[in-house]
Short mmCIF file of N, CA and C in Angstrom, two decimals:
data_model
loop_
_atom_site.label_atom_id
_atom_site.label_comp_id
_atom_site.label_asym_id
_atom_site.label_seq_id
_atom_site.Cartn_x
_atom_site.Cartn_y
_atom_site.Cartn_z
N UNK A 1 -37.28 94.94 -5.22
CA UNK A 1 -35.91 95.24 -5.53
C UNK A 1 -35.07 93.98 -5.55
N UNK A 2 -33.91 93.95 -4.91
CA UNK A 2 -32.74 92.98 -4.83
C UNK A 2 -33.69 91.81 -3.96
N UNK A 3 -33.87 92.39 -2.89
CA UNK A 3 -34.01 91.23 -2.22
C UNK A 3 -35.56 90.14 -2.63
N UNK A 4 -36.10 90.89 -3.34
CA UNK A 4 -37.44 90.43 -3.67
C UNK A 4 -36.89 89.39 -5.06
N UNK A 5 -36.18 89.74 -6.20
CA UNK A 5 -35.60 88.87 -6.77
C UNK A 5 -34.62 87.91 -6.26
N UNK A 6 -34.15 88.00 -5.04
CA UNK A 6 -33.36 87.31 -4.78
C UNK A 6 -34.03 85.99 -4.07
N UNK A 7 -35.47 86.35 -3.07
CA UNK A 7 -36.06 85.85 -2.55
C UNK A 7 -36.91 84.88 -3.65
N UNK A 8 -37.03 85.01 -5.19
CA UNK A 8 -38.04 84.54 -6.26
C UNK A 8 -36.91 83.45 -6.99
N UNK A 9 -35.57 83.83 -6.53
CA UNK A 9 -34.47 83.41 -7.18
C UNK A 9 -34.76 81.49 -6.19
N UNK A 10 -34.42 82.19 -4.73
CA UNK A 10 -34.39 80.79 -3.46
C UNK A 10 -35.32 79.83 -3.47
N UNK A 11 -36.48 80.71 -4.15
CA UNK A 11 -37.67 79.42 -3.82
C UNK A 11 -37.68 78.64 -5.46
N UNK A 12 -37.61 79.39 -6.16
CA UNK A 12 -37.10 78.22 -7.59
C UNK A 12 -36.49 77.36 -7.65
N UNK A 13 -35.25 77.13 -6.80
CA UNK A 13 -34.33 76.61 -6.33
C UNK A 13 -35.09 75.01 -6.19
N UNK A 14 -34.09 73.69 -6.62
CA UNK A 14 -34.62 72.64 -6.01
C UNK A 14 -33.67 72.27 -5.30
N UNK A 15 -34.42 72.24 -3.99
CA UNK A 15 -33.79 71.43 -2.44
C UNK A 15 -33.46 70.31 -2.57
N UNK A 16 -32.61 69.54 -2.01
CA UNK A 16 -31.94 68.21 -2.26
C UNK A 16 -31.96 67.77 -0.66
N UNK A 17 -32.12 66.66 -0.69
CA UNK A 17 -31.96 65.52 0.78
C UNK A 17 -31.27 64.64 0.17
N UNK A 18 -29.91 65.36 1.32
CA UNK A 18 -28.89 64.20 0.78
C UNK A 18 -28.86 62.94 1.61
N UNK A 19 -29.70 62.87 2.70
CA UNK A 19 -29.43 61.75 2.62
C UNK A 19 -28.40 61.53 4.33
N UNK A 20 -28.26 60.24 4.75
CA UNK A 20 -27.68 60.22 5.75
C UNK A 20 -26.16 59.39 5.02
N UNK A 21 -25.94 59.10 4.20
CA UNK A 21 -24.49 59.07 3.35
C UNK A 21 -24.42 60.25 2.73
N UNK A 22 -25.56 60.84 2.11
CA UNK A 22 -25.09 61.86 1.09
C UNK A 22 -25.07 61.69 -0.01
N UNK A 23 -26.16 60.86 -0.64
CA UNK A 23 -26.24 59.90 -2.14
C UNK A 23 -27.39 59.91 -2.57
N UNK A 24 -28.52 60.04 -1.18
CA UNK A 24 -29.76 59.81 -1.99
C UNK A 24 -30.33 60.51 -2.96
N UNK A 25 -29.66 61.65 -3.02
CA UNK A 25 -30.07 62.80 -4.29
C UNK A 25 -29.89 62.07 -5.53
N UNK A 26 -29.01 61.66 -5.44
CA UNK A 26 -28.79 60.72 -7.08
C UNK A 26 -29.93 60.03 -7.34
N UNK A 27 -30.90 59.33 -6.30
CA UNK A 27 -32.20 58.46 -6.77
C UNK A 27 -33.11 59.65 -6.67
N UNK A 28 -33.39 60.68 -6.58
CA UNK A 28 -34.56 61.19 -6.74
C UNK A 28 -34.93 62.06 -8.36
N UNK A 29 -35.96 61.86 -8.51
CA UNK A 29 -36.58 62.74 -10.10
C UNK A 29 -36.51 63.81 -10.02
N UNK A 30 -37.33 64.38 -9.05
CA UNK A 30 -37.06 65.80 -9.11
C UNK A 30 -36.37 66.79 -9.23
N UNK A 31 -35.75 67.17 -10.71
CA UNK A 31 -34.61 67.52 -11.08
C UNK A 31 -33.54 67.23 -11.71
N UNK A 32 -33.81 65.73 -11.58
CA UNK A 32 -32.99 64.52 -12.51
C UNK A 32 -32.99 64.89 -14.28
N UNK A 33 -32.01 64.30 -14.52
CA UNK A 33 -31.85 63.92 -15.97
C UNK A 33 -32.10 62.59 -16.07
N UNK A 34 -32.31 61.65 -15.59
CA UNK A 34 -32.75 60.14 -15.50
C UNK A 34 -33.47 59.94 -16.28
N UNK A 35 -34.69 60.44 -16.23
CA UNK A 35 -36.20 60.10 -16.91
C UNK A 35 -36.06 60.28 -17.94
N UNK A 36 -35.19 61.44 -18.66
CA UNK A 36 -35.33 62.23 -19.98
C UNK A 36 -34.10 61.37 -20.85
N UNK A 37 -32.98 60.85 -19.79
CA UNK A 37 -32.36 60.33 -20.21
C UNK A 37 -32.64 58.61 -21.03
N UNK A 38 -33.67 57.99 -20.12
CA UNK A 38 -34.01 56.87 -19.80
C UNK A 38 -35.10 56.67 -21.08
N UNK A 39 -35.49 57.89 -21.54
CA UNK A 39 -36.51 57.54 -22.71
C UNK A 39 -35.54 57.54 -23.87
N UNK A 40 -34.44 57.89 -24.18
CA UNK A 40 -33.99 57.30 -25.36
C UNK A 40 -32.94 56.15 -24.77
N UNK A 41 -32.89 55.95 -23.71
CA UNK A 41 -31.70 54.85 -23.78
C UNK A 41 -32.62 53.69 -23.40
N UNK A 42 -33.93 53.60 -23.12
CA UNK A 42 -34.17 52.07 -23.15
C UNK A 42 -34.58 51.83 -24.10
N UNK A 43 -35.39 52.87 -25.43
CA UNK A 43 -35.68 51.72 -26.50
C UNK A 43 -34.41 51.73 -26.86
N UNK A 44 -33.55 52.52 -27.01
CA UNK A 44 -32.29 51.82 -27.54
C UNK A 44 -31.61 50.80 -27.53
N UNK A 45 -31.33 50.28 -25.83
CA UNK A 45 -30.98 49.05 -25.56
C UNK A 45 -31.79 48.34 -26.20
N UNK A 46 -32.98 47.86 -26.46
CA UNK A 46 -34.08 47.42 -26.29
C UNK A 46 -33.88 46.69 -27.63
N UNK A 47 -33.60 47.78 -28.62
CA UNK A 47 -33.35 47.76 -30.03
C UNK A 47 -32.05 46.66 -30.07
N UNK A 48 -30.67 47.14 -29.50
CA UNK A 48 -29.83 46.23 -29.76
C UNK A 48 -30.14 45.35 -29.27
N UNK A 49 -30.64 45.06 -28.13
CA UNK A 49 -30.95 43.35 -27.53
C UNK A 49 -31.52 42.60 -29.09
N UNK A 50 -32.85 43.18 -29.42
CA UNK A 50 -32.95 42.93 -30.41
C UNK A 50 -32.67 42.27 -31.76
N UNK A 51 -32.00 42.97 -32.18
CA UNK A 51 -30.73 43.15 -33.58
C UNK A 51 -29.33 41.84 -32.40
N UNK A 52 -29.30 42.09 -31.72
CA UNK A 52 -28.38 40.96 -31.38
C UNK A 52 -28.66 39.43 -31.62
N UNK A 53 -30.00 39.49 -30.82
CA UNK A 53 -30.83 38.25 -30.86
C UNK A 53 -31.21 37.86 -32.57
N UNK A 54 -31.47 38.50 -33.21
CA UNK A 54 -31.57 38.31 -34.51
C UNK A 54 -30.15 37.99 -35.37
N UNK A 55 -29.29 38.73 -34.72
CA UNK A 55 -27.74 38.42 -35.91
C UNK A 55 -27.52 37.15 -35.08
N UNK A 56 -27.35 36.47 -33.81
CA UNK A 56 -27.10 35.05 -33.35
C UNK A 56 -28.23 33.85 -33.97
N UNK A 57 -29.68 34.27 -34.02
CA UNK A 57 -30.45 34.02 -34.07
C UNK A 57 -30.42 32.96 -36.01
N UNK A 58 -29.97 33.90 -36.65
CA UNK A 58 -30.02 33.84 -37.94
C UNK A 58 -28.65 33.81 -38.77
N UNK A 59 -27.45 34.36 -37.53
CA UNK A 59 -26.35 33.98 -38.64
C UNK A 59 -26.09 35.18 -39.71
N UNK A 60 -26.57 35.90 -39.42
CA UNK A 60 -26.09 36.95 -40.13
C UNK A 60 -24.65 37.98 -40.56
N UNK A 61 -23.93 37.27 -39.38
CA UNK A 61 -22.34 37.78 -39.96
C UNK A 61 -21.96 36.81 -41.00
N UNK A 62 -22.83 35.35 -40.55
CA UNK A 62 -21.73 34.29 -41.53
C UNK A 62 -22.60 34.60 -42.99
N UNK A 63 -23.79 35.03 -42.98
CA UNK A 63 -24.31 35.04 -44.10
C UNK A 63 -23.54 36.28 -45.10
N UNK A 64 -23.44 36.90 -44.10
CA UNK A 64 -22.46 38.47 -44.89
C UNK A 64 -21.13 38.35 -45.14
N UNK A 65 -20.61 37.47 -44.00
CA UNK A 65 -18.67 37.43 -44.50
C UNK A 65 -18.20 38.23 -43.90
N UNK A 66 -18.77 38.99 -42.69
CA UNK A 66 -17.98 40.00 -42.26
C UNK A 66 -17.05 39.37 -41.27
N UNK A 67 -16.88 38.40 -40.77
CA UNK A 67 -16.22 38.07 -39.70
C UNK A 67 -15.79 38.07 -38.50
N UNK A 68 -14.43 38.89 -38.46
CA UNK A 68 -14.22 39.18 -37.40
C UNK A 68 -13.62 40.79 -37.60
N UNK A 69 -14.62 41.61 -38.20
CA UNK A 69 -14.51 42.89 -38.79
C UNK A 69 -15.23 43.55 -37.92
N UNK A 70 -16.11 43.02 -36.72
CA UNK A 70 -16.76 43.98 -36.02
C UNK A 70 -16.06 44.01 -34.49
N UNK A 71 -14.57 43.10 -34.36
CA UNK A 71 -13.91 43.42 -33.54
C UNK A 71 -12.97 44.90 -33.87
N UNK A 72 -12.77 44.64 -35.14
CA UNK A 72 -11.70 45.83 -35.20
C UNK A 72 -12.03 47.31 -35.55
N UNK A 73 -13.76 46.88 -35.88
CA UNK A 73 -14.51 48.60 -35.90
C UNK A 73 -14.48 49.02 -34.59
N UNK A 74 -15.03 47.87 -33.75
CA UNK A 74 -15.33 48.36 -32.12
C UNK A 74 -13.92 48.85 -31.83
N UNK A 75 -12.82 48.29 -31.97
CA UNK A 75 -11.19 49.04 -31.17
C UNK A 75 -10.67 50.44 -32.06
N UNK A 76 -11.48 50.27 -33.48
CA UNK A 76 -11.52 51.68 -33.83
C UNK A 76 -12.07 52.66 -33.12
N UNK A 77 -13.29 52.50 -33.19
CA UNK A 77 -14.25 53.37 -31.84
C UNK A 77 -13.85 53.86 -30.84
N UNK A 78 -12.87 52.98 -29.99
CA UNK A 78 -12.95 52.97 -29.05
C UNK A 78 -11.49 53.69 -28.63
N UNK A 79 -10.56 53.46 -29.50
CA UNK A 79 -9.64 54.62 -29.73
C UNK A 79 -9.97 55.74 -29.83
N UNK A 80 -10.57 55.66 -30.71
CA UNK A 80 -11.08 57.51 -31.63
C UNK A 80 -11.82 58.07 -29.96
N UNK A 81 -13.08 57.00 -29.55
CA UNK A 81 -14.16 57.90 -28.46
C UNK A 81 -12.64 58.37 -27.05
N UNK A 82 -11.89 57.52 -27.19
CA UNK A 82 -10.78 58.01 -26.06
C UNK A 82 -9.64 58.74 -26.45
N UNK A 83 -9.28 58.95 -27.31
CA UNK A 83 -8.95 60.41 -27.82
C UNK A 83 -9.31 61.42 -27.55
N UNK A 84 -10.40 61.37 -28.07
CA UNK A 84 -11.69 62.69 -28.10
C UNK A 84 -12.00 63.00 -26.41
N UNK A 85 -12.07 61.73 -25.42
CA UNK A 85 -12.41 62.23 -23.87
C UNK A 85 -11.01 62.97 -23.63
N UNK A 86 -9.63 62.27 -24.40
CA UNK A 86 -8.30 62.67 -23.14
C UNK A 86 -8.16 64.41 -23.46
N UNK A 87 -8.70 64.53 -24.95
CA UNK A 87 -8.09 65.83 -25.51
C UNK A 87 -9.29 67.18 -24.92
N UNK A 88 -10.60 66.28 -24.46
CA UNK A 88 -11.53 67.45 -24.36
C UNK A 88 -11.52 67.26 -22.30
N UNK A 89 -10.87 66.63 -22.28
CA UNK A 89 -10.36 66.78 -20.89
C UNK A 89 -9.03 67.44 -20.47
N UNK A 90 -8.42 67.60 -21.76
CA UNK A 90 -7.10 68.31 -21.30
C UNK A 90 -7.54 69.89 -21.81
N UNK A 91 -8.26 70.07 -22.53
CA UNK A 91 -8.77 71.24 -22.97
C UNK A 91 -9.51 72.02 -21.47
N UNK A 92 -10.21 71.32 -21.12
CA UNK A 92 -11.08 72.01 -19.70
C UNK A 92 -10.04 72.23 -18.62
N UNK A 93 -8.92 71.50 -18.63
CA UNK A 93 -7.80 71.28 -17.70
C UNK A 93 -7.30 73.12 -17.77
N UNK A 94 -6.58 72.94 -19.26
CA UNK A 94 -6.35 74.05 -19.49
C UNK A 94 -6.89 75.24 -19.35
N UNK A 95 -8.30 75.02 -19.42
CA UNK A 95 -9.03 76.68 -19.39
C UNK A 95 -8.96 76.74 -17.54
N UNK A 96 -9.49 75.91 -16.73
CA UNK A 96 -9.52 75.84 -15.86
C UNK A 96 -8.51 76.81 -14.95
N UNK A 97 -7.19 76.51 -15.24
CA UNK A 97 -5.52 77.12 -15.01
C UNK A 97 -5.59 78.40 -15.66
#
């Protein structure tokens, strides 16, 4: 009955040791998004290290002319990506209330 699902519910459950601060849960796998996370974000880095080392390497803005055009994409970005956090943070604000 209830308590037999409820009892199948507790042991599924993953236990956490927090720790004598209360942090160490953050370093453990079991349960983490780390690992799953960590497989697309290191070849990624990996990639721009890359592509960096190659555009210093070779000169490739001066060969293109772009200049100083990849300062003002990045402050585009970076407007637009903080927009998008203040408005989908005022949105959760709101449902929240």
């Amino acid at each position: 009955g209830e308590r037999g699902q409820l009892l199948v519910a507790l042991a599924a459950m993953i236990r956490y040791n927090t720790g004598t601060w209360g942090i160490l849960f953050a370093l453990s796998l079991k349960g983490s998004v780390f690992p799953k996370a960590s497989a697309w974000a290191i070849p990624g880095s990996l990639l721009t290290m890359f592509l960096h080392w190659m555009f210093d390497a070779f000169e490739f803005d001066r060969l293109a002319g772009t200049g100083d055009m990849g300062a003002s994409v990045l402050g585009g970005f970076t407007f637009i990506l903080g927009f998008l956090i203040i408005f989908r943070s005022q949105q959760a604000y709101a449902r929240w209330w």
